[in-house]
């Protein structure tokens, strides 16, 4: 099974031998792939909609894994009991949606040993929320597919010193390790902030706001990283 660069990067962060919940599983590609490789003991494949759950059940049946992967329909972590799985993957959603899922099921979330999140947007806010709520950023990866560059974050229970706004934006592990896609990551972020600032510069009131000053600082930090990386 070819699951693509994004899900392969997610899979690389899954601890070997764990029990896993895949929240928003769609076709259950990730848990099926992990079970095929013998990397996890069992899994719960969950989705909020009936269609993806049916697709997941079909796919799991095709690979003879019905005894190892359960399909459950429901919202976020509500399909789980506290301590039922070692950890969860929540991928392909906005950062604010991921935070909402975790806050809606605090007992389940607190019992998780690890979380692997892949936000489509809002990664900085998600990192900051996680570090303020009993998680530490253990590892980060970048993955590229046509037209998309993805950030994947492994969170583990624990604490760490607060990060700077720039570190929350870029990813502290990514800043330290500078993986092959790091330059593209910085260019993408810098372009986003340049566009935001250009839009705000059309209003003198916006330029006087605290938000504008924070954006300027982040854009300057990203500009410095661009020069440092030679991109």
PDB file of C-alpha atoms in Angstrom:
ATOM      1  CA  UNK A   1       0.000   0.000   0.000  1.00  0.00           C
ATOM      2  CA  UNK A   2       1.313   3.448  -0.968  1.00  0.00           C
ATOM      3  CA  UNK A   3       0.113   5.943   1.643  1.00  0.00           C
ATOM      4  CA  UNK A   4       2.005   8.994   0.388  1.00  0.00           C
ATOM      5  CA  UNK A   5       4.722  11.167   1.887  1.00  0.00           C
ATOM      6  CA  UNK A   6       2.470  12.876   4.448  1.00  0.00           C
ATOM      7  CA  UNK A   7       1.164   9.712   6.095  1.00  0.00           C
ATOM      8  CA  UNK A   8       4.572   8.023   5.858  1.00  0.00           C
ATOM      9  CA  UNK A   9       6.053  10.922   7.833  1.00  0.00           C
ATOM     10  CA  UNK A  10       3.254  10.537  10.390  1.00  0.00           C
ATOM     11  CA  UNK A  11       3.906   6.786  10.560  1.00  0.00           C
ATOM     12  CA  UNK A  12       7.609   7.331  11.243  1.00  0.00           C
ATOM     13  CA  UNK A  13       6.728   9.074  14.506  1.00  0.00           C
ATOM     14  CA  UNK A  14       4.419   6.312  15.804  1.00  0.00           C
ATOM     15  CA  UNK A  15       6.134   4.419  18.650  1.00  0.00           C
ATOM     16  CA  UNK A  16       6.676   0.750  17.791  1.00  0.00           C
ATOM     17  CA  UNK A  17       4.405  -1.751  19.508  1.00  0.00           C
ATOM     18  CA  UNK A  18       1.795   0.758  20.661  1.00  0.00           C
ATOM     19  CA  UNK A  19      -1.989   0.719  20.525  1.00  0.00           C
ATOM     20  CA  UNK A  20      -3.163   3.642  18.399  1.00  0.00           C
ATOM     21  CA  UNK A  21      -6.245   5.717  17.680  1.00  0.00           C
ATOM     22  CA  UNK A  22      -6.427   7.358  14.261  1.00  0.00           C
ATOM     23  CA  UNK A  23      -8.869  10.257  14.594  1.00  0.00           C
ATOM     24  CA  UNK A  24     -10.357  11.358  11.281  1.00  0.00           C
ATOM     25  CA  UNK A  25      -9.146   8.126   9.722  1.00  0.00           C
ATOM     26  CA  UNK A  26     -10.938   8.432   6.371  1.00  0.00           C
ATOM     27  CA  UNK A  27     -10.040   5.114   4.645  1.00  0.00           C
ATOM     28  CA  UNK A  28      -7.959   3.813   7.588  1.00  0.00           C
ATOM     29  CA  UNK A  29      -4.869   3.883   5.371  1.00  0.00           C
ATOM     30  CA  UNK A  30      -2.541   4.750   8.259  1.00  0.00           C
ATOM     31  CA  UNK A  31      -3.526   1.997  10.730  1.00  0.00           C
ATOM     32  CA  UNK A  32      -3.719  -0.596   7.943  1.00  0.00           C
ATOM     33  CA  UNK A  33      -0.215   0.341   6.738  1.00  0.00           C
ATOM     34  CA  UNK A  34       1.167   0.241  10.289  1.00  0.00           C
ATOM     35  CA  UNK A  35      -0.429  -3.152  10.984  1.00  0.00           C
ATOM     36  CA  UNK A  36       0.928  -4.542   7.692  1.00  0.00           C
ATOM     37  CA  UNK A  37       4.419  -3.496   8.771  1.00  0.00           C
ATOM     38  CA  UNK A  38       3.944  -5.029  12.223  1.00  0.00           C
ATOM     39  CA  UNK A  39       4.589  -1.668  13.861  1.00  0.00           C
ATOM     40  CA  UNK A  40       1.526  -1.459  16.134  1.00  0.00           C
ATOM     41  CA  UNK A  41      -0.415  -3.981  18.240  1.00  0.00           C
ATOM     42  CA  UNK A  42      -3.909  -2.759  17.413  1.00  0.00           C
ATOM     43  CA  UNK A  43      -5.812   0.346  16.445  1.00  0.00           C
ATOM     44  CA  UNK A  44      -9.083   2.232  16.595  1.00  0.00           C
ATOM     45  CA  UNK A  45      -9.935   3.961  13.308  1.00  0.00           C
ATOM     46  CA  UNK A  46     -12.420   6.742  14.025  1.00  0.00           C
ATOM     47  CA  UNK A  47     -14.277   9.239  11.887  1.00  0.00           C
ATOM     48  CA  UNK A  48     -17.216  11.555  12.443  1.00  0.00           C
ATOM     49  CA  UNK A  49     -18.981  10.613   9.183  1.00  0.00           C
ATOM     50  CA  UNK A  50     -20.587   7.358   8.057  1.00  0.00           C
ATOM     51  CA  UNK A  51     -19.029   7.373   4.566  1.00  0.00           C
ATOM     52  CA  UNK A  52     -15.401   7.341   5.701  1.00  0.00           C
ATOM     53  CA  UNK A  53     -16.243   4.703   8.332  1.00  0.00           C
ATOM     54  CA  UNK A  54     -17.694   2.435   5.640  1.00  0.00           C
ATOM     55  CA  UNK A  55     -14.620   3.023   3.472  1.00  0.00           C
ATOM     56  CA  UNK A  56     -12.383   2.210   6.441  1.00  0.00           C
ATOM     57  CA  UNK A  57     -14.272  -1.022   7.167  1.00  0.00           C
ATOM     58  CA  UNK A  58     -13.965  -2.068   3.521  1.00  0.00           C
ATOM     59  CA  UNK A  59     -10.245  -1.352   3.439  1.00  0.00           C
ATOM     60  CA  UNK A  60      -9.599  -3.127   6.750  1.00  0.00           C
ATOM     61  CA  UNK A  61     -11.535  -6.156   5.501  1.00  0.00           C
ATOM     62  CA  UNK A  62      -9.559  -6.267   2.258  1.00  0.00           C
ATOM     63  CA  UNK A  63      -6.343  -6.643   4.233  1.00  0.00           C
ATOM     64  CA  UNK A  64      -7.783  -9.143   6.723  1.00  0.00           C
ATOM     65  CA  UNK A  65      -7.314  -6.891   9.725  1.00  0.00           C
ATOM     66  CA  UNK A  66     -10.795  -6.785  11.257  1.00  0.00           C
ATOM     67  CA  UNK A  67      -9.556  -8.464  14.434  1.00  0.00           C
ATOM     68  CA  UNK A  68      -6.840  -5.825  14.885  1.00  0.00           C
ATOM     69  CA  UNK A  69      -8.473  -2.547  13.818  1.00  0.00           C
ATOM     70  CA  UNK A  70     -11.849  -1.399  15.134  1.00  0.00           C
ATOM     71  CA  UNK A  71     -13.850   1.238  13.254  1.00  0.00           C
ATOM     72  CA  UNK A  72     -15.853   3.678  15.368  1.00  0.00           C
ATOM     73  CA  UNK A  73     -18.021   6.559  14.240  1.00  0.00           C
ATOM     74  CA  UNK A  74     -18.045   9.618  16.433  1.00  0.00           C
ATOM     75  CA  UNK A  75     -16.577  13.037  17.131  1.00  0.00           C
ATOM     76  CA  UNK A  76     -12.898  13.275  17.996  1.00  0.00           C
ATOM     77  CA  UNK A  77     -11.760  11.444  21.103  1.00  0.00           C
ATOM     78  CA  UNK A  78     -15.327  10.796  22.316  1.00  0.00           C
ATOM     79  CA  UNK A  79     -15.105   7.333  20.722  1.00  0.00           C
ATOM     80  CA  UNK A  80     -12.449   6.317  23.268  1.00  0.00           C
ATOM     81  CA  UNK A  81     -12.309   5.483  26.968  1.00  0.00           C
ATOM     82  CA  UNK A  82      -9.432   6.933  29.039  1.00  0.00           C
ATOM     83  CA  UNK A  83      -6.387   4.662  28.795  1.00  0.00           C
ATOM     84  CA  UNK A  84      -7.851   2.525  26.013  1.00  0.00           C
ATOM     85  CA  UNK A  85      -5.000   3.377  23.626  1.00  0.00           C
ATOM     86  CA  UNK A  86      -1.412   4.492  24.147  1.00  0.00           C
ATOM     87  CA  UNK A  87      -1.654   7.440  21.797  1.00  0.00           C
ATOM     88  CA  UNK A  88      -3.522   9.118  18.993  1.00  0.00           C
ATOM     89  CA  UNK A  89      -2.962  10.589  15.557  1.00  0.00           C
ATOM     90  CA  UNK A  90      -5.029  13.663  14.667  1.00  0.00           C
ATOM     91  CA  UNK A  91      -4.050  14.679  11.153  1.00  0.00           C
ATOM     92  CA  UNK A  92      -5.416  16.727   8.280  1.00  0.00           C
ATOM     93  CA  UNK A  93      -7.378  19.290  10.328  1.00  0.00           C
ATOM     94  CA  UNK A  94      -6.825  22.891  11.357  1.00  0.00           C
ATOM     95  CA  UNK A  95      -4.804  23.521  14.495  1.00  0.00           C
ATOM     96  CA  UNK A  96      -7.785  25.098  16.264  1.00  0.00           C
ATOM     97  CA  UNK A  97      -9.927  22.055  15.439  1.00  0.00           C
ATOM     98  CA  UNK A  98      -7.275  19.747  16.925  1.00  0.00           C
ATOM     99  CA  UNK A  99      -7.215  21.845  20.109  1.00  0.00           C
ATOM    100  CA  UNK A 100     -11.017  21.705  20.259  1.00  0.00           C
ATOM    101  CA  UNK A 101     -10.963  17.899  19.947  1.00  0.00           C
ATOM    102  CA  UNK A 102      -8.498  17.630  22.829  1.00  0.00           C
ATOM    103  CA  UNK A 103     -10.382  20.070  25.038  1.00  0.00           C
ATOM    104  CA  UNK A 104     -13.717  18.328  24.435  1.00  0.00           C
ATOM    105  CA  UNK A 105     -12.412  15.021  25.864  1.00  0.00           C
ATOM    106  CA  UNK A 106     -10.008  16.040  28.654  1.00  0.00           C
ATOM    107  CA  UNK A 107     -10.070  12.697  30.492  1.00  0.00           C
ATOM    108  CA  UNK A 108      -9.184  10.762  27.336  1.00  0.00           C
ATOM    109  CA  UNK A 109      -6.561  13.323  26.278  1.00  0.00           C
ATOM    110  CA  UNK A 110      -4.858  13.286  29.690  1.00  0.00           C
ATOM    111  CA  UNK A 111      -4.532   9.495  29.557  1.00  0.00           C
ATOM    112  CA  UNK A 112      -2.692   9.544  26.213  1.00  0.00           C
ATOM    113  CA  UNK A 113       1.053   8.958  26.361  1.00  0.00           C
ATOM    114  CA  UNK A 114       1.674  10.597  23.004  1.00  0.00           C
ATOM    115  CA  UNK A 115      -0.043  12.613  20.304  1.00  0.00           C
ATOM    116  CA  UNK A 116       0.926  12.982  16.669  1.00  0.00           C
ATOM    117  CA  UNK A 117      -0.690  16.028  15.101  1.00  0.00           C
ATOM    118  CA  UNK A 118      -0.561  17.307  11.543  1.00  0.00           C
ATOM    119  CA  UNK A 119      -2.310  20.657  11.347  1.00  0.00           C
ATOM    120  CA  UNK A 120      -3.311  22.037   7.965  1.00  0.00           C
ATOM    121  CA  UNK A 121      -3.048  25.543   9.442  1.00  0.00           C
ATOM    122  CA  UNK A 122      -2.419  27.140  12.820  1.00  0.00           C
ATOM    123  CA  UNK A 123       0.614  25.052  13.787  1.00  0.00           C
ATOM    124  CA  UNK A 124       2.085  27.847  15.939  1.00  0.00           C
ATOM    125  CA  UNK A 125      -1.044  28.167  18.058  1.00  0.00           C
ATOM    126  CA  UNK A 126      -1.263  24.396  18.418  1.00  0.00           C
ATOM    127  CA  UNK A 127       2.352  24.165  19.603  1.00  0.00           C
ATOM    128  CA  UNK A 128       1.798  26.950  22.120  1.00  0.00           C
ATOM    129  CA  UNK A 129      -1.412  25.361  23.432  1.00  0.00           C
ATOM    130  CA  UNK A 130       0.263  21.957  23.767  1.00  0.00           C
ATOM    131  CA  UNK A 131       3.221  23.314  25.727  1.00  0.00           C
ATOM    132  CA  UNK A 132       0.824  25.132  28.073  1.00  0.00           C
ATOM    133  CA  UNK A 133      -1.242  21.999  28.658  1.00  0.00           C
ATOM    134  CA  UNK A 134       1.147  19.297  29.787  1.00  0.00           C
ATOM    135  CA  UNK A 135       2.800  18.328  26.498  1.00  0.00           C
ATOM    136  CA  UNK A 136       6.329  18.737  25.220  1.00  0.00           C
ATOM    137  CA  UNK A 137       7.401  18.810  21.582  1.00  0.00           C
ATOM    138  CA  UNK A 138       9.418  15.597  21.211  1.00  0.00           C
ATOM    139  CA  UNK A 139       9.979  15.562  17.435  1.00  0.00           C
ATOM    140  CA  UNK A 140       8.885  17.274  14.240  1.00  0.00           C
ATOM    141  CA  UNK A 141       8.943  16.354  10.569  1.00  0.00           C
ATOM    142  CA  UNK A 142       8.214  18.015   7.250  1.00  0.00           C
ATOM    143  CA  UNK A 143       6.627  16.176   4.328  1.00  0.00           C
ATOM    144  CA  UNK A 144       5.951  17.351   0.798  1.00  0.00           C
ATOM    145  CA  UNK A 145       3.292  16.309  -1.670  1.00  0.00           C
ATOM    146  CA  UNK A 146       2.240  18.187  -4.850  1.00  0.00           C
ATOM    147  CA  UNK A 147       1.175  21.736  -3.906  1.00  0.00           C
ATOM    148  CA  UNK A 148       1.511  21.061  -0.160  1.00  0.00           C
ATOM    149  CA  UNK A 149       4.166  21.158   2.561  1.00  0.00           C
ATOM    150  CA  UNK A 150       3.086  19.544   5.818  1.00  0.00           C
ATOM    151  CA  UNK A 151       4.255  19.906   9.431  1.00  0.00           C
ATOM    152  CA  UNK A 152       3.986  16.796  11.626  1.00  0.00           C
ATOM    153  CA  UNK A 153       4.505  17.140  15.380  1.00  0.00           C
ATOM    154  CA  UNK A 154       5.052  14.427  17.997  1.00  0.00           C
ATOM    155  CA  UNK A 155       3.882  15.476  21.455  1.00  0.00           C
ATOM    156  CA  UNK A 156       4.711  13.543  24.606  1.00  0.00           C
ATOM    157  CA  UNK A 157       3.646  14.083  28.195  1.00  0.00           C
ATOM    158  CA  UNK A 158       5.994  16.469  29.985  1.00  0.00           C
ATOM    159  CA  UNK A 159       7.100  20.071  30.255  1.00  0.00           C
ATOM    160  CA  UNK A 160       9.765  22.229  28.661  1.00  0.00           C
ATOM    161  CA  UNK A 161      10.842  25.878  28.906  1.00  0.00           C
ATOM    162  CA  UNK A 162       8.676  28.334  26.947  1.00  0.00           C
ATOM    163  CA  UNK A 163       9.660  28.886  23.339  1.00  0.00           C
ATOM    164  CA  UNK A 164       9.903  32.173  21.470  1.00  0.00           C
ATOM    165  CA  UNK A 165       7.144  33.255  19.104  1.00  0.00           C
ATOM    166  CA  UNK A 166       9.458  32.425  16.197  1.00  0.00           C
ATOM    167  CA  UNK A 167      10.138  28.923  17.554  1.00  0.00           C
ATOM    168  CA  UNK A 168       6.414  28.260  17.958  1.00  0.00           C
ATOM    169  CA  UNK A 169       5.906  29.417  14.377  1.00  0.00           C
ATOM    170  CA  UNK A 170       8.743  27.486  12.739  1.00  0.00           C
ATOM    171  CA  UNK A 171       8.912  24.519  15.123  1.00  0.00           C
ATOM    172  CA  UNK A 172      11.689  24.252  17.735  1.00  0.00           C
ATOM    173  CA  UNK A 173      12.828  20.789  16.611  1.00  0.00           C
ATOM    174  CA  UNK A 174      12.795  21.857  12.956  1.00  0.00           C
ATOM    175  CA  UNK A 175      14.872  24.939  13.815  1.00  0.00           C
ATOM    176  CA  UNK A 176      17.409  22.783  15.645  1.00  0.00           C
ATOM    177  CA  UNK A 177      17.641  19.989  13.065  1.00  0.00           C
ATOM    178  CA  UNK A 178      17.174  21.870   9.731  1.00  0.00           C
ATOM    179  CA  UNK A 179      15.804  18.883   7.739  1.00  0.00           C
ATOM    180  CA  UNK A 180      15.991  18.855   3.902  1.00  0.00           C
ATOM    181  CA  UNK A 181      12.663  20.689   3.440  1.00  0.00           C
ATOM    182  CA  UNK A 182      13.485  23.366   6.026  1.00  0.00           C
ATOM    183  CA  UNK A 183      14.308  26.090   3.486  1.00  0.00           C
ATOM    184  CA  UNK A 184      10.984  25.572   1.704  1.00  0.00           C
ATOM    185  CA  UNK A 185       9.240  25.710   5.077  1.00  0.00           C
ATOM    186  CA  UNK A 186      10.845  29.059   5.926  1.00  0.00           C
ATOM    187  CA  UNK A 187      10.068  30.502   2.490  1.00  0.00           C
ATOM    188  CA  UNK A 188       6.444  29.436   2.789  1.00  0.00           C
ATOM    189  CA  UNK A 189       6.051  30.987   6.247  1.00  0.00           C
ATOM    190  CA  UNK A 190       7.841  34.182   5.244  1.00  0.00           C
ATOM    191  CA  UNK A 191       5.607  34.556   2.184  1.00  0.00           C
ATOM    192  CA  UNK A 192       2.510  34.139   4.332  1.00  0.00           C
ATOM    193  CA  UNK A 193       3.567  36.886   6.736  1.00  0.00           C
ATOM    194  CA  UNK A 194       4.636  39.230   3.957  1.00  0.00           C
ATOM    195  CA  UNK A 195       1.161  38.943   2.420  1.00  0.00           C
ATOM    196  CA  UNK A 196      -0.512  39.554   5.781  1.00  0.00           C
ATOM    197  CA  UNK A 197       1.608  42.631   6.427  1.00  0.00           C
ATOM    198  CA  UNK A 198       1.001  43.991   2.938  1.00  0.00           C
ATOM    199  CA  UNK A 199      -2.730  43.717   3.502  1.00  0.00           C
ATOM    200  CA  UNK A 200      -2.550  45.447   6.894  1.00  0.00           C
ATOM    201  CA  UNK A 201      -0.350  48.242   5.507  1.00  0.00           C
ATOM    202  CA  UNK A 202      -3.381  49.558   3.635  1.00  0.00           C
ATOM    203  CA  UNK A 203      -4.833  50.703   6.963  1.00  0.00           C
ATOM    204  CA  UNK A 204      -3.028  53.169   9.246  1.00  0.00           C
ATOM    205  CA  UNK A 205      -5.116  51.899  12.165  1.00  0.00           C
ATOM    206  CA  UNK A 206      -4.007  48.317  11.503  1.00  0.00           C
ATOM    207  CA  UNK A 207      -0.370  49.405  11.392  1.00  0.00           C
ATOM    208  CA  UNK A 208      -0.688  50.840  14.891  1.00  0.00           C
ATOM    209  CA  UNK A 209      -2.068  47.616  16.340  1.00  0.00           C
ATOM    210  CA  UNK A 210      -0.219  45.195  18.590  1.00  0.00           C
ATOM    211  CA  UNK A 211      -0.970  42.411  16.099  1.00  0.00           C
ATOM    212  CA  UNK A 212       0.854  44.299  13.346  1.00  0.00           C
ATOM    213  CA  UNK A 213       3.945  44.753  15.520  1.00  0.00           C
ATOM    214  CA  UNK A 214       4.001  41.045  16.362  1.00  0.00           C
ATOM    215  CA  UNK A 215       3.703  40.160  12.675  1.00  0.00           C
ATOM    216  CA  UNK A 216       6.581  42.500  11.843  1.00  0.00           C
ATOM    217  CA  UNK A 217       8.774  40.796  14.463  1.00  0.00           C
ATOM    218  CA  UNK A 218       7.923  37.348  13.114  1.00  0.00           C
ATOM    219  CA  UNK A 219       8.535  38.435   9.526  1.00  0.00           C
ATOM    220  CA  UNK A 220      11.911  39.903  10.547  1.00  0.00           C
ATOM    221  CA  UNK A 221      12.837  36.665  12.323  1.00  0.00           C
ATOM    222  CA  UNK A 222      11.882  34.625   9.272  1.00  0.00           C
ATOM    223  CA  UNK A 223      13.839  37.001   7.036  1.00  0.00           C
ATOM    224  CA  UNK A 224      16.919  36.447   9.211  1.00  0.00           C
ATOM    225  CA  UNK A 225      16.445  32.679   8.981  1.00  0.00           C
ATOM    226  CA  UNK A 226      16.181  32.974   5.195  1.00  0.00           C
ATOM    227  CA  UNK A 227      19.553  34.683   5.029  1.00  0.00           C
ATOM    228  CA  UNK A 228      21.072  32.261   7.514  1.00  0.00           C
ATOM    229  CA  UNK A 229      19.924  29.291   5.389  1.00  0.00           C
ATOM    230  CA  UNK A 230      20.898  30.949   2.112  1.00  0.00           C
ATOM    231  CA  UNK A 231      17.396  30.745   0.665  1.00  0.00           C
TER     232      UNK A 231
END
